[in-house]
XYZ file of C-alpha atoms in Angstrom:
713
model
C 96.633 115.691 77.013
C 96.113 117.628 80.622
C 94.422 115.380 82.980
C 90.545 116.366 83.569
C 88.341 116.061 87.223
C 84.673 116.003 86.027
C 81.145 115.633 86.938
C 78.083 114.569 85.057
C 74.535 116.736 85.956
C 71.925 114.264 84.762
C 68.537 116.455 84.183
C 65.773 114.539 86.349
C 68.097 114.128 89.175
C 69.147 117.582 89.024
C 66.508 119.320 87.761
C 65.987 121.708 91.302
C 69.463 122.722 90.721
C 69.293 123.195 87.045
C 66.243 125.655 87.058
C 67.241 127.505 89.807
C 70.454 129.738 88.755
C 71.714 130.896 92.232
C 71.689 127.423 93.253
C 73.464 125.890 90.168
C 75.917 129.002 90.598
C 76.378 127.879 94.376
C 76.915 123.887 93.398
C 79.587 124.826 90.406
C 81.448 127.075 93.135
C 81.860 123.980 95.318
C 82.932 121.510 92.114
C 85.389 124.799 91.319
C 86.645 124.135 95.131
C 87.068 120.851 94.691
C 89.317 121.148 91.674
C 87.171 119.984 89.236
C 88.086 121.045 85.853
C 85.019 120.321 83.668
C 81.258 120.187 83.927
C 78.974 117.497 81.726
C 75.689 118.937 81.789
C 73.152 116.329 79.952
C 71.692 118.489 77.510
C 69.287 115.478 76.146
C 68.416 112.717 77.985
C 66.803 109.433 77.128
C 63.114 111.107 76.815
C 64.608 112.739 73.880
C 63.693 116.151 74.708
C 66.297 119.103 75.227
C 67.502 121.627 77.663
C 68.285 124.508 75.186
C 66.557 125.934 72.252
C 66.218 123.560 69.253
C 65.103 123.716 65.820
C 64.585 119.749 65.498
C 64.412 118.705 69.076
C 61.332 119.775 72.144
C 62.047 121.399 74.684
C 62.354 119.803 77.979
C 59.525 121.827 79.394
C 57.014 119.821 76.793
C 58.062 116.545 78.993
C 58.532 118.160 82.645
C 56.423 121.486 83.640
C 58.592 122.235 86.256
C 61.026 123.713 83.636
C 59.921 126.813 81.703
C 59.486 127.021 78.135
C 60.965 130.249 77.353
C 64.711 129.463 79.263
C 67.638 128.518 77.649
C 69.091 126.294 80.810
C 72.041 124.980 78.593
C 73.118 128.399 77.941
C 72.469 129.880 81.578
C 74.543 126.584 82.766
C 77.137 127.064 80.436
C 77.481 130.819 81.432
C 77.684 130.204 84.995
C 80.553 127.418 84.226
C 82.472 129.312 81.951
C 82.273 132.081 84.689
C 83.979 129.995 87.133
C 86.669 129.199 84.432
C 85.353 125.389 84.046
C 84.833 123.528 81.069
C 81.685 123.250 79.470
C 80.537 119.827 77.897
C 77.536 119.081 76.510
C 75.825 115.143 77.199
C 73.685 113.567 74.418
C 71.774 110.314 74.904
C 72.038 109.474 71.338
C 69.826 106.378 70.402
C 67.273 106.730 73.322
C 64.045 108.418 72.702
C 61.434 107.814 74.742
C 60.027 105.964 77.794
C 57.111 103.190 77.546
C 56.615 104.081 81.723
C 56.395 107.867 80.743
C 55.183 107.925 77.417
C 54.694 111.119 75.642
C 53.460 111.823 72.122
C 56.514 113.765 71.077
C 58.983 111.340 71.949
C 60.793 110.351 68.789
C 60.951 106.510 69.532
C 57.221 106.298 68.885
C 57.842 107.528 65.287
C 56.988 104.439 62.914
C 60.258 102.760 61.461
C 62.845 104.083 64.359
C 62.150 102.263 67.382
C 63.973 99.144 67.592
C 62.612 95.541 67.305
C 63.095 93.334 69.823
C 63.410 89.496 69.480
C 62.176 86.998 72.367
C 59.881 84.337 73.684
C 56.355 85.001 74.356
C 54.206 83.598 77.525
C 54.075 80.024 75.659
C 57.988 80.213 74.614
C 57.455 80.947 71.093
C 60.234 83.068 69.440
C 58.564 86.501 68.875
C 59.700 90.013 67.253
C 57.778 93.146 68.122
C 58.179 96.758 68.748
C 59.853 97.693 71.611
C 57.009 100.212 72.221
C 54.670 97.599 72.387
C 53.193 96.780 76.042
C 53.100 92.938 76.000
C 56.314 91.902 78.012
C 58.761 89.369 76.437
C 61.318 87.107 77.977
C 64.794 88.776 76.374
C 68.608 88.101 77.223
C 71.342 90.287 77.301
C 69.823 93.660 78.113
C 71.472 96.269 79.864
C 68.950 98.784 80.423
C 66.003 98.139 82.403
C 64.776 101.502 83.138
C 61.627 101.243 79.968
C 63.942 103.232 77.780
C 62.835 102.822 74.067
C 65.906 102.757 71.849
C 65.732 103.590 68.593
C 67.476 101.894 65.694
C 70.938 102.868 64.718
C 71.016 101.011 61.895
C 67.855 103.146 60.222
C 69.307 106.170 58.207
C 66.700 108.405 59.024
C 67.377 107.941 62.578
C 71.591 108.642 62.465
C 70.746 111.709 59.996
C 68.145 113.223 62.835
C 71.270 112.264 65.705
C 73.770 113.687 64.066
C 71.955 116.889 62.731
C 71.267 117.597 66.654
C 74.481 117.165 67.538
C 75.776 119.608 64.803
C 73.198 122.323 65.680
C 74.166 121.896 69.158
C 77.990 122.546 68.517
C 77.286 125.432 66.298
C 75.372 127.384 68.379
C 76.731 127.043 71.661
C 80.668 125.808 71.154
C 80.966 123.716 74.326
C 84.058 122.670 74.875
C 83.065 119.207 74.419
C 80.455 116.629 73.620
C 80.002 113.485 75.076
C 78.190 110.570 73.819
C 76.170 108.430 75.895
C 73.785 105.181 74.976
C 75.616 104.989 71.516
C 74.755 101.133 71.192
C 71.916 98.710 71.094
C 69.780 98.306 74.139
C 71.067 94.585 74.159
C 71.078 91.268 72.518
C 67.295 91.350 71.722
C 67.851 94.399 69.241
C 67.439 95.255 66.864
C 65.476 92.945 64.472
C 63.398 94.724 62.165
C 63.315 94.377 58.633
C 65.428 96.743 57.995
C 68.270 95.706 60.316
C 67.861 92.447 58.633
C 68.433 93.482 55.269
C 71.314 95.738 56.032
C 73.255 92.313 57.835
C 72.067 90.228 54.649
C 74.241 92.315 52.662
C 77.101 93.072 55.200
C 77.773 89.359 55.649
C 76.605 88.234 52.362
C 74.015 85.673 53.577
C 70.615 84.868 52.419
C 67.642 81.986 53.063
C 68.689 82.115 56.684
C 66.433 80.953 59.623
C 65.947 84.310 61.421
C 66.167 85.085 64.087
C 67.425 81.607 65.186
C 70.439 81.336 63.258
C 71.658 84.300 65.191
C 70.676 82.642 68.668
C 68.047 80.846 70.628
C 66.896 81.564 73.818
C 66.764 79.060 76.711
C 66.134 78.559 80.401
C 68.468 77.336 82.951
C 68.934 77.044 86.527
C 70.325 80.640 86.696
C 67.764 82.295 84.568
C 67.907 82.420 80.702
C 70.825 82.891 78.363
C 71.231 82.596 74.689
C 72.774 79.881 72.349
C 74.674 81.146 69.697
C 73.481 80.178 66.540
C 75.787 80.036 63.131
C 75.803 83.826 62.413
C 76.279 85.232 65.628
C 79.054 86.156 65.259
C 78.364 87.613 62.086
C 75.632 90.168 63.464
C 77.902 90.889 66.275
C 80.069 92.595 63.625
C 77.776 94.044 61.687
C 75.922 95.925 64.608
C 79.355 96.964 65.706
C 79.707 98.178 62.321
C 76.809 100.233 62.336
C 78.104 101.474 65.834
C 81.234 102.901 64.221
C 79.666 104.316 61.248
C 77.714 106.633 63.454
C 80.679 107.619 65.227
C 82.436 108.301 62.513
C 80.207 110.446 60.905
C 80.200 112.755 64.081
C 83.745 112.696 64.095
C 83.987 113.934 60.580
C 81.132 116.649 61.434
C 83.020 117.930 63.889
C 86.307 117.923 62.368
C 84.540 119.861 59.245
C 82.414 122.445 61.234
C 83.830 122.735 64.797
C 87.051 120.882 64.934
C 88.512 122.973 68.532
C 85.304 120.687 70.423
C 86.366 117.382 71.797
C 84.644 114.330 70.924
C 83.892 112.216 73.783
C 82.218 108.961 74.674
C 80.861 107.431 77.429
C 80.818 103.163 77.743
C 80.937 101.011 80.162
C 84.414 99.402 81.274
C 83.031 95.627 80.975
C 84.374 95.007 77.761
C 83.971 91.155 77.506
C 80.590 91.921 77.439
C 79.810 94.769 75.261
C 78.873 92.227 72.548
C 75.520 92.192 74.028
C 75.017 95.797 73.088
C 76.645 95.755 69.357
C 79.531 98.291 70.251
C 83.292 98.052 69.853
C 84.906 100.602 71.779
C 88.247 99.312 71.325
C 91.005 100.342 69.094
C 91.292 99.183 65.513
C 94.960 97.606 66.422
C 92.994 95.368 68.965
C 92.557 91.819 68.064
C 89.856 90.815 70.272
C 90.030 87.032 72.352
C 86.832 87.780 74.244
C 84.513 86.547 71.266
C 85.241 83.416 69.868
C 82.235 83.244 67.626
C 83.878 86.256 65.385
C 86.371 86.827 62.921
C 88.686 88.849 64.817
C 90.211 91.029 62.042
C 86.648 91.722 60.784
C 85.489 92.635 64.416
C 88.653 95.018 64.717
C 87.709 96.944 61.886
C 84.539 98.070 63.629
C 86.794 99.134 66.964
C 86.362 103.038 67.217
C 88.723 104.135 70.001
C 90.727 106.504 67.688
C 88.142 108.132 66.488
C 87.282 109.894 69.930
C 89.283 112.374 71.820
C 88.123 110.438 74.784
C 86.515 107.631 76.076
C 85.120 107.965 79.395
C 85.161 104.213 80.576
C 83.002 103.453 83.670
C 84.628 101.819 86.424
C 81.727 100.797 87.816
C 82.186 98.940 90.408
C 82.430 99.135 94.569
C 85.503 96.699 94.975
C 88.349 98.706 93.798
C 91.310 96.303 93.716
C 91.982 93.248 91.390
C 92.841 91.208 94.606
C 89.235 92.431 96.118
C 87.689 90.718 93.189
C 89.758 87.366 93.736
C 89.045 87.482 97.378
C 85.358 87.362 96.828
C 85.571 84.943 93.817
C 83.744 87.851 91.326
C 83.549 86.562 87.714
C 86.525 88.019 86.641
C 89.422 90.861 87.827
C 87.831 93.304 85.847
C 84.589 93.323 88.487
C 86.839 96.137 90.116
C 88.078 99.419 89.795
C 91.610 98.505 89.218
C 90.418 96.003 87.106
C 88.546 97.976 84.935
C 91.249 100.072 83.823
C 93.312 96.997 82.920
C 90.547 95.643 80.513
C 89.749 99.149 79.395
C 93.210 100.170 78.557
C 93.810 96.746 77.045
C 90.912 96.889 74.358
C 92.152 100.728 73.986
C 95.510 99.753 73.585
C 96.516 102.563 76.361
C 94.558 105.027 74.466
C 96.065 108.643 75.877
C 92.235 110.068 76.553
C 91.129 107.071 78.985
C 89.127 108.408 81.800
C 88.406 106.478 84.600
C 84.428 107.288 85.561
C 82.565 106.441 88.908
C 79.340 106.139 89.590
C 79.446 107.852 93.484
C 76.045 105.728 94.937
C 78.181 102.404 94.866
C 79.969 103.789 97.628
C 76.867 104.881 99.699
C 77.710 102.962 102.665
C 81.663 103.267 102.461
C 81.962 106.854 101.157
C 85.821 106.758 102.751
C 86.932 104.965 99.406
C 85.459 107.362 97.224
C 89.449 108.889 97.401
C 90.709 105.186 97.016
C 89.193 104.736 93.835
C 89.290 108.274 92.470
C 93.288 107.897 92.858
C 93.118 104.688 90.877
C 91.344 106.821 87.828
C 94.149 109.424 88.318
C 96.973 107.391 88.938
C 96.060 105.352 85.738
C 93.919 106.998 83.376
C 93.766 110.710 82.132
C 91.347 111.695 85.021
C 88.097 111.174 87.066
C 84.599 111.684 85.989
C 82.276 111.247 88.658
C 78.738 110.240 87.854
C 76.382 112.444 89.333
C 76.036 115.752 90.991
C 72.958 114.807 92.691
C 74.304 112.315 94.777
C 77.499 114.362 96.271
C 74.797 117.345 97.025
C 72.373 114.950 98.494
C 74.757 113.021 100.566
C 76.571 116.353 101.367
C 79.752 114.153 100.210
C 81.921 117.698 98.991
C 84.980 116.495 101.887
C 85.374 113.515 99.736
C 85.481 115.239 96.336
C 88.682 117.064 96.426
C 91.214 116.185 93.866
C 94.443 115.098 95.445
C 97.295 113.101 93.773
C 99.730 110.588 94.825
C 103.314 111.620 94.201
C 107.032 110.279 95.115
C 107.726 111.371 99.034
C 111.317 113.029 98.448
C 114.018 114.363 100.699
C 112.539 118.290 99.640
C 109.610 117.201 101.547
C 110.879 117.069 104.847
C 109.972 120.273 106.351
C 106.349 119.424 105.247
C 106.494 116.122 106.397
C 107.685 117.293 110.251
C 105.040 119.649 109.726
C 102.264 116.918 109.391
C 104.031 114.832 112.004
C 103.923 117.590 114.519
C 99.966 118.204 114.048
C 99.410 114.208 114.254
C 102.025 112.452 116.652
C 102.574 113.638 120.157
C 105.541 115.490 121.154
C 106.419 112.352 123.108
C 107.181 110.440 119.970
C 110.205 113.134 119.783
C 109.477 113.025 115.395
C 112.398 116.413 114.921
C 112.919 117.046 111.357
C 116.924 116.212 111.927
C 115.308 112.830 112.748
C 112.961 112.325 109.626
C 115.908 113.289 107.236
C 118.210 110.222 109.394
C 115.384 107.882 109.920
C 113.901 108.074 106.659
C 115.776 109.816 103.680
C 119.062 109.379 104.857
C 118.492 105.183 105.703
C 119.801 102.614 103.215
C 116.308 100.874 103.375
C 114.455 104.029 102.176
C 112.620 103.271 99.335
C 112.303 106.744 97.275
C 110.154 104.252 95.052
C 107.278 103.077 97.122
C 107.137 106.271 99.562
C 104.017 108.367 98.509
C 102.475 111.570 99.509
C 99.143 112.752 98.969
C 98.766 116.206 97.561
C 95.750 118.242 97.265
C 95.724 119.629 93.404
C 94.274 122.890 94.457
C 97.051 124.336 96.474
C 99.618 121.968 96.400
C 100.031 121.117 99.988
C 100.540 117.364 101.521
C 97.337 115.968 103.127
C 99.287 112.810 104.302
C 102.157 110.539 103.545
C 103.668 106.965 103.744
C 107.368 106.539 104.171
C 108.372 103.051 103.081
C 111.518 100.916 103.669
C 112.552 97.961 101.664
C 114.685 95.209 103.312
C 118.166 94.542 101.822
C 118.921 91.679 104.372
C 117.480 88.837 102.490
C 118.511 86.676 105.269
C 116.386 88.262 108.507
C 113.876 89.598 106.374
C 113.478 88.259 103.142
C 110.896 89.896 100.878
C 109.920 92.426 103.660
C 109.231 95.985 103.492
C 108.190 98.419 106.431
C 105.472 100.954 106.680
C 108.147 103.406 108.589
C 106.221 106.396 109.192
C 102.704 107.076 108.065
C 100.226 110.091 108.468
C 97.107 111.761 107.253
C 96.314 115.461 108.774
C 94.066 115.224 111.211
C 91.590 117.619 109.883
C 91.713 115.190 106.736
C 90.893 111.910 108.812
C 88.338 109.621 107.949
C 87.641 110.636 104.443
C 89.827 108.233 102.788
C 93.176 109.162 102.006
C 94.721 106.816 104.557
C 93.110 103.993 102.949
C 93.827 105.242 99.496
C 97.662 105.529 99.736
C 98.579 102.604 101.965
C 96.556 100.315 99.677
C 98.378 101.790 96.833
C 101.395 101.681 98.493
C 100.804 97.919 99.738
C 99.904 96.820 95.719
C 102.790 98.305 94.209
C 104.889 96.418 97.076
C 103.465 93.226 96.159
C 103.788 93.612 92.596
C 107.488 93.956 93.144
C 107.950 91.189 94.945
C 107.343 92.103 98.676
C 105.330 89.296 100.394
C 105.520 90.879 104.361
C 104.537 94.447 105.145
C 105.276 95.645 108.388
C 104.174 98.600 110.209
C 107.233 100.027 112.106
C 109.788 97.622 113.562
C 112.440 98.584 110.897
C 115.808 99.326 111.487
C 116.607 103.100 112.773
C 112.818 103.231 113.468
C 110.434 105.835 114.774
C 108.059 103.451 115.994
C 107.559 99.550 117.009
C 104.474 99.044 115.693
C 101.173 101.151 115.557
C 101.279 104.083 117.855
C 98.818 104.807 120.418
C 96.658 102.182 119.032
C 93.014 102.513 119.538
C 89.741 100.470 118.402
C 89.637 103.103 115.177
C 93.366 102.700 114.347
C 92.986 98.952 114.709
C 89.549 98.909 112.659
C 91.368 100.726 110.053
C 94.510 98.072 109.661
C 92.380 95.034 109.871
C 90.035 96.754 106.837
C 93.099 97.106 105.254
C 94.581 93.477 105.229
C 96.699 93.813 108.437
C 97.198 91.149 111.088
C 97.457 92.995 114.386
C 99.014 91.156 117.535
C 97.238 90.543 120.812
C 99.694 91.978 122.872
C 100.970 95.756 123.264
C 104.472 97.130 124.246
C 105.502 99.852 125.090
C 108.689 102.705 125.342
C 109.702 103.467 128.843
C 111.636 106.391 129.955
C 113.468 107.552 133.091
C 115.534 110.556 134.238
C 118.989 108.648 135.353
C 121.125 111.605 136.733
C 119.125 111.598 140.240
C 118.047 108.020 140.523
C 117.790 106.471 144.356
C 116.211 103.581 142.503
C 119.746 102.838 140.572
C 121.953 103.998 143.472
C 120.747 101.686 145.894
C 120.810 98.433 144.051
C 122.995 95.831 145.902
C 125.490 94.827 143.386
C 127.699 92.759 146.051
C 126.563 89.134 145.254
C 127.164 89.800 141.438
C 129.901 91.552 141.720
C 131.723 88.011 143.253
C 130.594 86.052 139.955
C 130.535 88.640 136.933
C 132.579 91.057 135.452
C 131.250 94.560 133.715
C 133.050 95.440 131.016
C 133.089 97.788 127.985
C 133.597 96.385 124.546
C 137.498 95.950 123.544
C 138.276 94.050 120.446
C 135.999 91.211 121.641
C 134.063 90.708 118.187
C 134.408 87.083 117.620
C 133.340 86.376 121.341
C 130.252 88.572 121.402
C 129.226 87.560 118.215
C 129.434 83.774 118.990
C 127.199 84.700 122.341
C 124.652 86.470 120.124
C 124.805 83.673 117.419
C 124.407 81.251 120.493
C 121.803 83.124 122.588
C 119.936 86.033 120.440
C 120.479 84.651 116.574
C 118.813 86.992 113.844
C 118.392 90.953 114.508
C 120.569 91.332 117.533
C 123.387 89.642 115.557
C 122.960 92.034 112.444
C 122.361 94.881 114.412
C 125.724 94.575 116.879
C 127.429 93.543 113.502
C 126.469 97.145 111.898
C 127.459 98.938 114.865
C 131.128 97.324 115.045
C 131.321 97.977 111.393
C 130.195 101.524 111.433
C 132.989 102.019 114.537
C 130.434 102.373 117.320
C 131.542 103.999 120.846
C 133.071 100.902 122.300
C 131.946 102.629 125.471
C 128.600 102.088 124.371
C 128.672 98.180 124.187
C 128.239 96.886 127.874
C 129.432 92.955 127.990
C 128.847 90.789 130.847
C 131.197 88.585 131.432
C 131.945 85.079 134.053
C 134.139 86.231 137.208
C 137.501 84.962 135.311
C 136.496 86.504 131.923
C 136.561 83.519 129.942
C 132.675 83.667 128.543
C 130.356 86.215 127.519
C 127.018 85.648 129.241
C 125.318 89.167 128.891
C 124.858 92.015 126.535
C 123.464 95.320 126.085
C 123.539 98.014 123.734
C 123.581 101.996 124.827
C 123.483 105.094 122.539
C 123.516 109.028 123.701
C 122.887 112.294 121.709
C 124.230 115.758 122.258
C 121.191 116.819 124.193
C 121.560 114.059 126.865
C 118.917 111.516 125.431
C 119.888 108.040 126.036
C 119.083 104.439 124.658
C 119.182 101.494 125.993
C 118.795 98.063 124.396
C 118.814 95.534 123.279
C 120.107 93.900 126.261
C 120.037 89.985 127.343
C 121.564 87.404 129.656
C 122.796 83.643 128.665
C 120.012 81.348 129.411
C 121.761 79.007 132.005
C 122.101 82.170 133.928
C 118.737 83.174 133.693
C 115.903 83.276 136.939
C 118.765 84.255 138.888
C 118.105 88.495 138.823
C 121.570 88.674 136.991
C 119.408 90.298 134.243
C 118.597 93.098 137.087
C 122.505 93.394 137.558
C 123.675 94.200 133.942
C 120.478 96.271 133.388
C 122.026 98.573 136.499
C 125.455 98.801 135.465
C 124.181 99.524 131.814
C 122.507 102.679 133.239
C 125.602 103.755 135.006
C 127.215 103.364 132.388
C 124.933 105.587 130.229
C 125.343 108.164 133.154
C 129.152 108.458 132.806
C 128.474 108.824 129.003
C 126.523 111.778 129.693
C 123.077 110.631 129.336
C 120.348 112.484 131.424
C 116.905 110.935 130.454
C 117.066 107.344 128.691
C 114.411 105.399 126.326
C 113.591 101.764 126.560
C 112.117 100.785 123.580
C 109.935 97.916 121.965
C 109.418 96.005 125.365
C 106.661 94.323 127.261
C 108.913 94.312 130.639
C 107.411 96.973 132.433
C 108.231 95.436 135.907
C 111.810 94.466 135.368
C 112.381 98.322 133.869
C 110.158 99.482 136.404
C 112.161 98.894 139.256
C 114.644 101.751 138.529
C 111.828 104.038 138.089
C 110.816 103.696 134.274
C 107.573 104.313 133.491
C 105.675 103.934 129.775
C 105.629 106.738 128.006
C 104.478 105.525 124.310
C 102.258 102.625 123.154
C 102.353 100.067 120.449
C 100.701 97.223 118.662
C 102.308 95.044 116.149
C 101.150 94.733 112.898
C 102.047 93.059 109.197
C 100.027 92.417 106.275
C 101.019 88.903 104.357
C 100.448 88.198 100.465
C 100.098 84.662 98.919
C 103.525 83.702 97.415
């Protein structure tokens, strides 16, 4: 099943757009450009009126005068959508048929016997059952909708027959690519308590002589408000209501299979499955034996699951927090109060249904629209696609830049050329990010992790928007359970849209799940950067927001030309020559490693071992001996490429001779050695010692700030 990318168009919020075909086409062209594959047009909303010509329901113009009675808006909109080669889906609010605040005599919710009957407490605290259309307010519990909608009773067979006929009429006359149902449920725990439902439930549960409605539940007040106290038939009543909803879903499935098998059958639900007992719908798989509802018979409840009857379930991942770790940090009620957690609970309940599609309410990202891409990426990475609610927000906030469909894919060696081009437009030339260096320092590095490295790809044109190159430590002694963000970039023109946060968070989450407890920015062996390059306020805020700790002090890469450098030539070595001897490495492995273990244990020892094992040119390992060459007291590692670009470091001397400027001496001698090996310009990386190296003309070329992220073990 191909992934989908869809946007919902609610009638009232988009009525100026729907009623103007020119503006509608313009918006649809933008949807197409963003990579959307389908449009979900609400053709019947909670008012009960419809946007098309129906022999059963009243035209929307009866309800809202801004719509013209002689126009078939569904047909007009579908024509434009199809011309742009996107799929057309028709959305129906099923069991909502009117509104108490905006009453209209043609609303089906006012039909005698159709509306739900509500159970609650009156002003005197007495248990009362009344029609949902009555003005008198009751204290109820477990209600999801608070917009004054009038729900009709799903247990009323006349109601269900009408709603099914509407769907059949539209399917046969308009042949949409799919039909999407919404509000196929009860309004909350408070409904339905009509005599019709009571008799149906009694027959279902084989119960008579109950204390109605108190045997279902009672309502009590507590410090946080009002809540239900389950009665002895609470679970049975949930099972009954869930069976009613499944009965209707099954009837839709059978109708479509018989009359229009090519039409996709989709259902929208909230992802908060553990709360769905309140609205009496069990959108789980028949195979899922729930543990969320202890008052129910798990086997009976499982039989009310209807996931298998739908082609797709659009699951509302309606949370502003994206990761389960965020929900945990904020002490939210459960892990599924997050986009990632929504997927986990929905996938669990539907037994990982192939047609599960993550859906987002983008108004929840109003303060942080850059997080939209991050949320969308979870939907695309884990589900059958992404549905956005609602088009009006995209237009009103002009958020088209955030709507581009991108995906995360493994970063591969074949991407080296595109990585280079992206880096060339992102990093200063002074960082020397050449294509051959990308190959050698990333893809061919033994620590490179193809599994964890990701690229962000624009699904529209297949081009790379950004990438993260990751290395995972194989040295458990020096860097246990550690990884490095070796190189990370997003195209300049695409920055500020959330792509960086999206890919960085996904990479960090994946690393943590795979046992990594500490992640460094740069600082890897054979690195591009020793921290965040060119740190500024924006970059610091970015990494802090993503959970990284920043060092207080910046550090530098220093460079100087050494071919005609009077500072090197004029350095007086006479006093040092009497005390020390400088020589190249010559089978001094035991002595050298002993010196490093004693004076600079850790990474320097490892790097020296690696250099010797790989056969590094002995002329590139400078050793400082005492005068009689019985003890090593200093060390420096050198490098030079075939273009004359050299490197110096690490460099260090023994503790006992520090403070006597011996470091100046070994630095001078090392620079002299670099000249002999053909170096013209020399780089000294990862240092804060500007003055020390500055005595020989070295100046800061690149600036860094070290950063790392740690996870609780």
